[in-house]
Short mmCIF file of N, CA and C in Angstrom, two decimals:
data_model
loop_
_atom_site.label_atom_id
_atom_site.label_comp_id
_atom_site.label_asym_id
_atom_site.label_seq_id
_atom_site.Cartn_x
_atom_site.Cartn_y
_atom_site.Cartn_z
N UNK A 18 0.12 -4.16 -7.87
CA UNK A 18 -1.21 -3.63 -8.05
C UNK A 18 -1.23 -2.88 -9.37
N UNK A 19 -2.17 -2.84 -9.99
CA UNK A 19 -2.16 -2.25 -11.37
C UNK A 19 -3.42 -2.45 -11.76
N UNK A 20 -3.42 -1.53 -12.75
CA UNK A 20 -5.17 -1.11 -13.29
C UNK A 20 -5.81 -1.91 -14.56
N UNK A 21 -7.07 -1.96 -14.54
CA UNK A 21 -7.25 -2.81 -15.47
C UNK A 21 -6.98 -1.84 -17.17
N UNK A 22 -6.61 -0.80 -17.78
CA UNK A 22 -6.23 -0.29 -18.35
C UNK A 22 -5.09 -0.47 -19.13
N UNK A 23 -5.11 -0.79 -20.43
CA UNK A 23 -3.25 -1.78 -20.88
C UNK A 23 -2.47 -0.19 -21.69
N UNK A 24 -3.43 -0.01 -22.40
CA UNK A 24 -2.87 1.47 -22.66
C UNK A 24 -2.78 2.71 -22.31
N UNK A 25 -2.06 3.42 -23.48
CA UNK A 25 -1.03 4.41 -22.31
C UNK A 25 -2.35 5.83 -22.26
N UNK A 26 -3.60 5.52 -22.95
CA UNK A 26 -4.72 6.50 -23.35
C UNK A 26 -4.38 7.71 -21.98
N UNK A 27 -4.15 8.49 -22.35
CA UNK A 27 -4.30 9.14 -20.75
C UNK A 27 -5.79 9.37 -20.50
N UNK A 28 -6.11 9.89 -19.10
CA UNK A 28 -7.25 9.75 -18.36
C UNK A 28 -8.08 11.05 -17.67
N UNK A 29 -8.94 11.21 -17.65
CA UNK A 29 -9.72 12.44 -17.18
C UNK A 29 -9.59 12.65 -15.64
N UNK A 30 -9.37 13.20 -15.19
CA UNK A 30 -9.45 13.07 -13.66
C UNK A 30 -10.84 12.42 -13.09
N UNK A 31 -12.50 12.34 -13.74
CA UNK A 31 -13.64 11.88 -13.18
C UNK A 31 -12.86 10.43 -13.24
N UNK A 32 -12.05 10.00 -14.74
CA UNK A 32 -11.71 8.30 -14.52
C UNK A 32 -10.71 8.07 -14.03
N UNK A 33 -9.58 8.76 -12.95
CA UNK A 33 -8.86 8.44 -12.46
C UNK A 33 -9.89 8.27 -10.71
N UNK A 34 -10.80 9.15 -10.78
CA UNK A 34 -11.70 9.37 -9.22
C UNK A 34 -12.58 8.01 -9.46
N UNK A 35 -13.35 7.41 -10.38
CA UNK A 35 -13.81 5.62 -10.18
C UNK A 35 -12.63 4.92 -10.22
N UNK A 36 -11.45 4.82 -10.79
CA UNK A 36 -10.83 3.46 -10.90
C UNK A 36 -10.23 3.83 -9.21
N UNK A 37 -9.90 4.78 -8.72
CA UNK A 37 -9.04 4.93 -7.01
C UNK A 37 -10.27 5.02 -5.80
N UNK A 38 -11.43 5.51 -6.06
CA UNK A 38 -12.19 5.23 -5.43
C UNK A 38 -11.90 6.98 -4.32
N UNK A 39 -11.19 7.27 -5.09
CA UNK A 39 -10.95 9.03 -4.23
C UNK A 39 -11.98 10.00 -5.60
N UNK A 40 -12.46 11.04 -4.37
CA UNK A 40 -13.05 12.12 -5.32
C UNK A 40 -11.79 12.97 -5.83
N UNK A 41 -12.66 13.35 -6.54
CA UNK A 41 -12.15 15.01 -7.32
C UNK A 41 -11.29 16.00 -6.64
N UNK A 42 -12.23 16.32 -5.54
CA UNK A 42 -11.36 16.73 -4.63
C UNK A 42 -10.21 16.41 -4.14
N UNK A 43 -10.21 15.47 -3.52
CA UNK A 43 -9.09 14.64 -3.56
C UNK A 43 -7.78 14.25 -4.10
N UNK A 44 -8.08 13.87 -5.27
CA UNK A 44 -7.21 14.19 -6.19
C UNK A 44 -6.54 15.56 -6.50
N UNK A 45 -7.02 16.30 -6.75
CA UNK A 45 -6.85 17.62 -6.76
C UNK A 45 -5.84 18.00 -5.24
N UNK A 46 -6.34 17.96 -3.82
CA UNK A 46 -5.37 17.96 -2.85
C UNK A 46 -4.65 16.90 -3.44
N UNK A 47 -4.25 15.76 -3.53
CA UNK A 47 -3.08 15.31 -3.94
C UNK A 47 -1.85 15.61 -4.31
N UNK A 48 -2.64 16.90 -5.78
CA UNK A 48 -1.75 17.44 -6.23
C UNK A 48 -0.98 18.43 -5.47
N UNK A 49 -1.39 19.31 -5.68
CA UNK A 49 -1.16 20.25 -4.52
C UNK A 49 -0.73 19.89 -3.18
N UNK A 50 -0.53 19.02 -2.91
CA UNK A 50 0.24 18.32 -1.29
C UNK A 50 1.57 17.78 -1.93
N UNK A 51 1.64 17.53 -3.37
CA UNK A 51 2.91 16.92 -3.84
C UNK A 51 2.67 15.29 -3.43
N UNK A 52 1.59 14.79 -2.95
CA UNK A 52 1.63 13.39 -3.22
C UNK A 52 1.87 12.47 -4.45
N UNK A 53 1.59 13.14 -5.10
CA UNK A 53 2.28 12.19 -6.53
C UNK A 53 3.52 12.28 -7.07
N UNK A 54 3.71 11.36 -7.86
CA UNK A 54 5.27 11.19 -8.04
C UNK A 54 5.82 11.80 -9.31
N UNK A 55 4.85 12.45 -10.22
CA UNK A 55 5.34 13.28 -11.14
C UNK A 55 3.84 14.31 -11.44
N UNK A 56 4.59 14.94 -12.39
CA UNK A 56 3.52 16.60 -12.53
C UNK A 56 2.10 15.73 -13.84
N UNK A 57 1.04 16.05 -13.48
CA UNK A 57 0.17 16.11 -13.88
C UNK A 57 -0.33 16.72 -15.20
N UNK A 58 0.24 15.84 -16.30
CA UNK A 58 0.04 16.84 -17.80
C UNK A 58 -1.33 17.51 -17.79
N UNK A 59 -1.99 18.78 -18.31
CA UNK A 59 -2.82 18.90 -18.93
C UNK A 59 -3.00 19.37 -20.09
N UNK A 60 -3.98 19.54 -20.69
CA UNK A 60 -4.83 19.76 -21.74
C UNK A 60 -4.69 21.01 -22.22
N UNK A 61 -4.83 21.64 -23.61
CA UNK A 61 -4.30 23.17 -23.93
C UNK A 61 -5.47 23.62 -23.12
N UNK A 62 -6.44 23.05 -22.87
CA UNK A 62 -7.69 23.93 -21.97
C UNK A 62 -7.64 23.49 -20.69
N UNK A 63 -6.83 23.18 -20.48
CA UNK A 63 -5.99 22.55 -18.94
C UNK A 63 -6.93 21.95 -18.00
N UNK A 64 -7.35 20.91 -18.66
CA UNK A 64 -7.86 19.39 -17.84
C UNK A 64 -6.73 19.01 -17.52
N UNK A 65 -7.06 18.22 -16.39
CA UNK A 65 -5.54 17.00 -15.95
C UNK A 65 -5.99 15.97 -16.90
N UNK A 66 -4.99 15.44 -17.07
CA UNK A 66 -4.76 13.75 -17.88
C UNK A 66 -4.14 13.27 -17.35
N UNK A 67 -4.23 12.25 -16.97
CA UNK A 67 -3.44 10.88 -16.03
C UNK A 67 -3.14 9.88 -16.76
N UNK A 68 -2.17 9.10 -16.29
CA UNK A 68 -1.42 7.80 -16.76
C UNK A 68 -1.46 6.73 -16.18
N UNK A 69 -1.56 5.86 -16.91
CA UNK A 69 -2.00 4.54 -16.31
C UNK A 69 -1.16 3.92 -14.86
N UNK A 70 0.36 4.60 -15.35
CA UNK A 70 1.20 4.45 -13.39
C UNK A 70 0.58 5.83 -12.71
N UNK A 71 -0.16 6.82 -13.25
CA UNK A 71 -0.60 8.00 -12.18
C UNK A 71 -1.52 7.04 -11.29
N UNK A 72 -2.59 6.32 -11.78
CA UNK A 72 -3.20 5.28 -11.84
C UNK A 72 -2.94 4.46 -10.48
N UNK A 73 -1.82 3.61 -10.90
CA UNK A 73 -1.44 2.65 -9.87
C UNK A 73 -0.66 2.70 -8.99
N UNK A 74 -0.07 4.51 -8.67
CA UNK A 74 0.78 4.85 -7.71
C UNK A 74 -0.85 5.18 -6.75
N UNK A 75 -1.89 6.16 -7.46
CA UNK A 75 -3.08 6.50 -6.51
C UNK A 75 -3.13 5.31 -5.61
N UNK A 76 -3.34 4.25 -6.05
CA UNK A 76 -3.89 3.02 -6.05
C UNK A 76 -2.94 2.54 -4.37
N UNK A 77 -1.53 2.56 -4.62
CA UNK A 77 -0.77 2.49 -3.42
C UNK A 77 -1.28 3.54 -2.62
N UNK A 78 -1.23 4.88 -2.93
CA UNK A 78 -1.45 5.71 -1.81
C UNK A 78 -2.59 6.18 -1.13
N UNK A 79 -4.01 5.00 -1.60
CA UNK A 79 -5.30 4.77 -0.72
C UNK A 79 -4.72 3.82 -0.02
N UNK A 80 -4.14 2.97 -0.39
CA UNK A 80 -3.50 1.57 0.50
C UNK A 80 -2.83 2.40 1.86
N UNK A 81 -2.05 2.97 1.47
CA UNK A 81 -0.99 3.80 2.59
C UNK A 81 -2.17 4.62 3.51
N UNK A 82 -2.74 5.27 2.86
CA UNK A 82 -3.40 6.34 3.58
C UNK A 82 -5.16 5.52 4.47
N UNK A 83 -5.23 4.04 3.94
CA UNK A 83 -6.26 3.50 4.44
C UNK A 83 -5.76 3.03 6.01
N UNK A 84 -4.64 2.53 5.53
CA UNK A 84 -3.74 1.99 7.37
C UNK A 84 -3.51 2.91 8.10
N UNK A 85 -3.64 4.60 7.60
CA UNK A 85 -3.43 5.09 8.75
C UNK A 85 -1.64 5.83 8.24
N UNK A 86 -1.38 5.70 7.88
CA UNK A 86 0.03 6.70 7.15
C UNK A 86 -0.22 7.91 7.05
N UNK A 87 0.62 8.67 7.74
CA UNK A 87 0.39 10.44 7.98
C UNK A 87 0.16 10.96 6.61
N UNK A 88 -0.43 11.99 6.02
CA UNK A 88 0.41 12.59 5.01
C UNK A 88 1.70 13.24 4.65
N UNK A 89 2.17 13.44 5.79
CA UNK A 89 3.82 13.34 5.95
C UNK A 89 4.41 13.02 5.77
N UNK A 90 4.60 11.90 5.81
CA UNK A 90 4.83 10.57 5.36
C UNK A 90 4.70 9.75 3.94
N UNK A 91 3.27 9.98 3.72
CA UNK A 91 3.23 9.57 2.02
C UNK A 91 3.97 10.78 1.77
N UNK A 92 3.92 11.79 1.81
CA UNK A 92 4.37 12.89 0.99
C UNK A 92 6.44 12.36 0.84
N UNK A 93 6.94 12.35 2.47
CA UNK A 93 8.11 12.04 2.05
C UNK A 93 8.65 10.67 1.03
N UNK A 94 7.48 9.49 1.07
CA UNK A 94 7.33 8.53 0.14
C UNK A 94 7.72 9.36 -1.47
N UNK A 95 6.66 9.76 -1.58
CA UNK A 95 6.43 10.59 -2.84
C UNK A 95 7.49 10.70 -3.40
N UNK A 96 8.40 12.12 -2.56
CA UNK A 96 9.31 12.67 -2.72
C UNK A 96 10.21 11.72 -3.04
N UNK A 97 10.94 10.59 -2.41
CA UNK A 97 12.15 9.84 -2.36
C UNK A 97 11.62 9.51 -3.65
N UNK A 98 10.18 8.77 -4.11
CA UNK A 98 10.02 7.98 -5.41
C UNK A 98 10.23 8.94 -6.60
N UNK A 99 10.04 10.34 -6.13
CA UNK A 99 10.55 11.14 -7.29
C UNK A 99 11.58 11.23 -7.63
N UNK A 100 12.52 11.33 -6.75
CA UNK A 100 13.54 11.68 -6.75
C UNK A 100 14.62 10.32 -7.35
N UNK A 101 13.91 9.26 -7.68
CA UNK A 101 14.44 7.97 -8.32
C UNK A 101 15.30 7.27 -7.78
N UNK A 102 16.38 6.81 -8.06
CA UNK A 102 17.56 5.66 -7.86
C UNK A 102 17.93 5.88 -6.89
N UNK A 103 18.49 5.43 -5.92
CA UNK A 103 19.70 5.91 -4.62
C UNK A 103 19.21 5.85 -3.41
N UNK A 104 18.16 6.11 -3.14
CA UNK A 104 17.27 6.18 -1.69
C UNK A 104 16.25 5.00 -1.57
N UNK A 105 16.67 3.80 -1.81
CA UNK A 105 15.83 2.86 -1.70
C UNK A 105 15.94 2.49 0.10
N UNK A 106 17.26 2.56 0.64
CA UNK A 106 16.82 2.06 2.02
C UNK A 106 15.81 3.19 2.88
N UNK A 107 16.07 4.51 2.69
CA UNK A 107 15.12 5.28 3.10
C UNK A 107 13.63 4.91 3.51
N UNK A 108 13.45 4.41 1.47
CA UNK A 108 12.33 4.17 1.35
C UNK A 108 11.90 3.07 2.43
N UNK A 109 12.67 2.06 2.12
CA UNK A 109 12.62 0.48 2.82
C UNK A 109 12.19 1.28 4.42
N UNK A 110 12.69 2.24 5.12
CA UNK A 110 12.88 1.92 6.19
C UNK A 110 11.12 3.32 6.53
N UNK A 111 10.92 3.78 5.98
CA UNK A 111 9.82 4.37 5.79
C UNK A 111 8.52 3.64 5.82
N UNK A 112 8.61 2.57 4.82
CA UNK A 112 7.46 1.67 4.72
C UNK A 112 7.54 0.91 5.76
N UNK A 113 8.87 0.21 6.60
CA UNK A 113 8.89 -0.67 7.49
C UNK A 113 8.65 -0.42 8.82
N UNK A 114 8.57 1.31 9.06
CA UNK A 114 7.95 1.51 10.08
C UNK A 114 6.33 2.11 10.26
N UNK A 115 6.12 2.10 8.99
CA UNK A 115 4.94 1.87 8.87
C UNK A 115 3.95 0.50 8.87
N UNK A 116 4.81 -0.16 8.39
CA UNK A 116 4.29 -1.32 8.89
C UNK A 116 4.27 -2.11 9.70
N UNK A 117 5.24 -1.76 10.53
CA UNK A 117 5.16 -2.06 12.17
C UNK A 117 3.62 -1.21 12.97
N UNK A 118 3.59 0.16 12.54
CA UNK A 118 2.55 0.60 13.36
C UNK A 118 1.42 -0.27 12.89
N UNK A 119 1.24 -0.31 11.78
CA UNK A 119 -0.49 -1.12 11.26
C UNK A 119 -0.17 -2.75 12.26
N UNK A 120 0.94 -3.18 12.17
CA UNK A 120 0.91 -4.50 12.97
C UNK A 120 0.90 -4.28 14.07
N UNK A 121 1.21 -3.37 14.81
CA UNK A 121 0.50 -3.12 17.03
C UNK A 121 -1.33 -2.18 16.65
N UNK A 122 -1.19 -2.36 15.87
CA UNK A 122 -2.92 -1.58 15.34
C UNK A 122 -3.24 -2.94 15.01
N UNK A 123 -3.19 -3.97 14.18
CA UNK A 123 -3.57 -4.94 14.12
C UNK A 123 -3.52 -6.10 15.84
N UNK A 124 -2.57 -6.15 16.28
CA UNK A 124 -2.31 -6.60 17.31
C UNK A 124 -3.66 -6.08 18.06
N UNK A 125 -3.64 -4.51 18.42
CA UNK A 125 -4.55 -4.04 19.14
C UNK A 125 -6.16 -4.98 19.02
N UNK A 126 -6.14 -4.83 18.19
CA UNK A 126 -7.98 -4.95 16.98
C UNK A 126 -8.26 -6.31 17.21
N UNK A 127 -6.95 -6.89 17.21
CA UNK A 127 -7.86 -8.76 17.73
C UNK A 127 -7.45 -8.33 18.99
N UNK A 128 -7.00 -7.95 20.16
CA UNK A 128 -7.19 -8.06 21.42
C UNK A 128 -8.83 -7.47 21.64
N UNK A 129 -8.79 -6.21 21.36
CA UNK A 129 -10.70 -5.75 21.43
C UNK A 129 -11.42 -7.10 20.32
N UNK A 130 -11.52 -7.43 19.46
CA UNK A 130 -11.90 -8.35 19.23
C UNK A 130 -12.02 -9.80 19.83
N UNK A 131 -11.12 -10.01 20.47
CA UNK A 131 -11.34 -11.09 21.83
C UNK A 131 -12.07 -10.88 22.80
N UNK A 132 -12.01 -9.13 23.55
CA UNK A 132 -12.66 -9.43 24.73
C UNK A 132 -14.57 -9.11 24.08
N UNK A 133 -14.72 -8.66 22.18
CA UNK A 133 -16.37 -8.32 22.23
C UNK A 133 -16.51 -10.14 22.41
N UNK A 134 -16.00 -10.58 21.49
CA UNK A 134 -16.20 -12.11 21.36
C UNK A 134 -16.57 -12.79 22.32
N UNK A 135 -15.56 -12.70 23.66
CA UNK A 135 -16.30 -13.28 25.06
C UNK A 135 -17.45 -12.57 25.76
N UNK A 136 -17.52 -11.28 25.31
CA UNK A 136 -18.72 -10.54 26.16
C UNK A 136 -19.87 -10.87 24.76
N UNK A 137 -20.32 -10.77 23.55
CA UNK A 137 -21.16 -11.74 23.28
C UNK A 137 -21.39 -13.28 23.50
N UNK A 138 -20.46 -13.64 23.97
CA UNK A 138 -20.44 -15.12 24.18
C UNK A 138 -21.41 -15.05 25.60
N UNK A 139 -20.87 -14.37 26.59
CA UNK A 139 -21.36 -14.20 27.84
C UNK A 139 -23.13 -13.66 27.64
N UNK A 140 -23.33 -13.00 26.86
CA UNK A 140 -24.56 -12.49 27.07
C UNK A 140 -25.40 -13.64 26.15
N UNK A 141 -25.10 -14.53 25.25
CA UNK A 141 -25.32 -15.70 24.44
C UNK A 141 -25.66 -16.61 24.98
N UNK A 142 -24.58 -16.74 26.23
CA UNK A 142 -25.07 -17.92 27.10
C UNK A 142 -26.44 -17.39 28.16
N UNK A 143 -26.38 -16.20 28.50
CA UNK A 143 -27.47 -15.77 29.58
C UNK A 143 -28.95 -15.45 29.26
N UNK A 144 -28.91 -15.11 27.57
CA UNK A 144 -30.03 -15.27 27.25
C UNK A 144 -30.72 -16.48 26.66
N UNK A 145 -29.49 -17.35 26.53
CA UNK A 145 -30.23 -18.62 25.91
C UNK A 145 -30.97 -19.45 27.15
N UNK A 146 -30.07 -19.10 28.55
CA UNK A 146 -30.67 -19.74 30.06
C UNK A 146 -31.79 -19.15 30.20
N UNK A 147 -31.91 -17.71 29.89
CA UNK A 147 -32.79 -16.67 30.13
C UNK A 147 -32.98 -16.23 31.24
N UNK A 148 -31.82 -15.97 31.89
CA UNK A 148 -31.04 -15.57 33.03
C UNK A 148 -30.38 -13.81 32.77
N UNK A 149 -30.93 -13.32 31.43
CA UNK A 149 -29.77 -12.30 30.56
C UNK A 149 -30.12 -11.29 32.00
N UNK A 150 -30.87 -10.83 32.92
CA UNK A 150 -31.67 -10.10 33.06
C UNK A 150 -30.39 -9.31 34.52
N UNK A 151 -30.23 -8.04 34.74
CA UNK A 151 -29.38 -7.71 35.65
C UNK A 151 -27.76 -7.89 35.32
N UNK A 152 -27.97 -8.18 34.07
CA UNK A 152 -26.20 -8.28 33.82
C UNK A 152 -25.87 -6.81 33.13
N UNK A 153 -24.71 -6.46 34.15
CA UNK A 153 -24.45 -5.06 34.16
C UNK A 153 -25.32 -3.94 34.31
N UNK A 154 -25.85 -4.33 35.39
CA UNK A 154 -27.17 -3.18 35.43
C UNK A 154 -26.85 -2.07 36.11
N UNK A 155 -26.59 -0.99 35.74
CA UNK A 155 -25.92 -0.21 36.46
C UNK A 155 -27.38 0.57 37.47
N UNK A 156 -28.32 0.09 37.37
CA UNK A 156 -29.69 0.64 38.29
C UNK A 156 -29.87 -0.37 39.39
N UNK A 157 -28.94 -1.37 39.49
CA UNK A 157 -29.34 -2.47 40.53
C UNK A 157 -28.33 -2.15 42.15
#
């Protein structure tokens, strides 16, 4: 994943909040939670400026945090990716049980998705007979 951005221009925090699709706010807790993977240069009048990987790490950690990943979790992400070389199975085994939960969450989502599917199907067929009338009536 990566941004459409080729150079290294650094970035305002309003254009790091359109290209991630997170507010200001947001970003800002980021920082301050230690979700990112390195310190946030600013400005002698101390704006943040961002980098095009500040960029495309955000970019992973809406991904992470859209499935449902604690902040606990990204945060210990974070940390190991800061912390560089050596802890890759960590990592491996961090993401892999995260991605087991999104797959019994996925699992879940087409099972409820099967049974709306047959209960519109069911009410599909009763109004097309035009029979719909007393199905599930809890006043009958």
């Amino acid at each position: 994943m990566t941004t459409t951005q080729t150079h290294g221009e650094p970035l305002s925090i309003g254009e790091v909040a359109e290209r991630t699709g997170l507010s200001v706010h947001t970003l800002r807790f980021y920082e301050r939670e230690g979700l990112l993977v390195g310190p946030v240069p600013r400005t002698s009048g101390g704006r943040r400026r961002y980098s095009v990987l500040d960029v495309d790490w955000l970019l992973i950690c809406v991904k992470l945090r859209e499935s449902g990943m604690p902040l606990s979790d990204l945060r210990r992400f974070a940390d190991l990716v800061r912390h560089g070389p050596g802890n890759e199975a960590e990592r491996l085994r961090l993401l892999d049980a995260h991605r087991q939960r999104v797959d019994a969450q996925i699992r879940a989502l087409e099972e409820c998705r099967s049974v709306i599917a047959w209960k519109v199907g069911v009410y599909a067929e009763h109004l097309a007979r035009g029979d719909a009338g007393g199905l599930w009536d809890p006043t009958a």
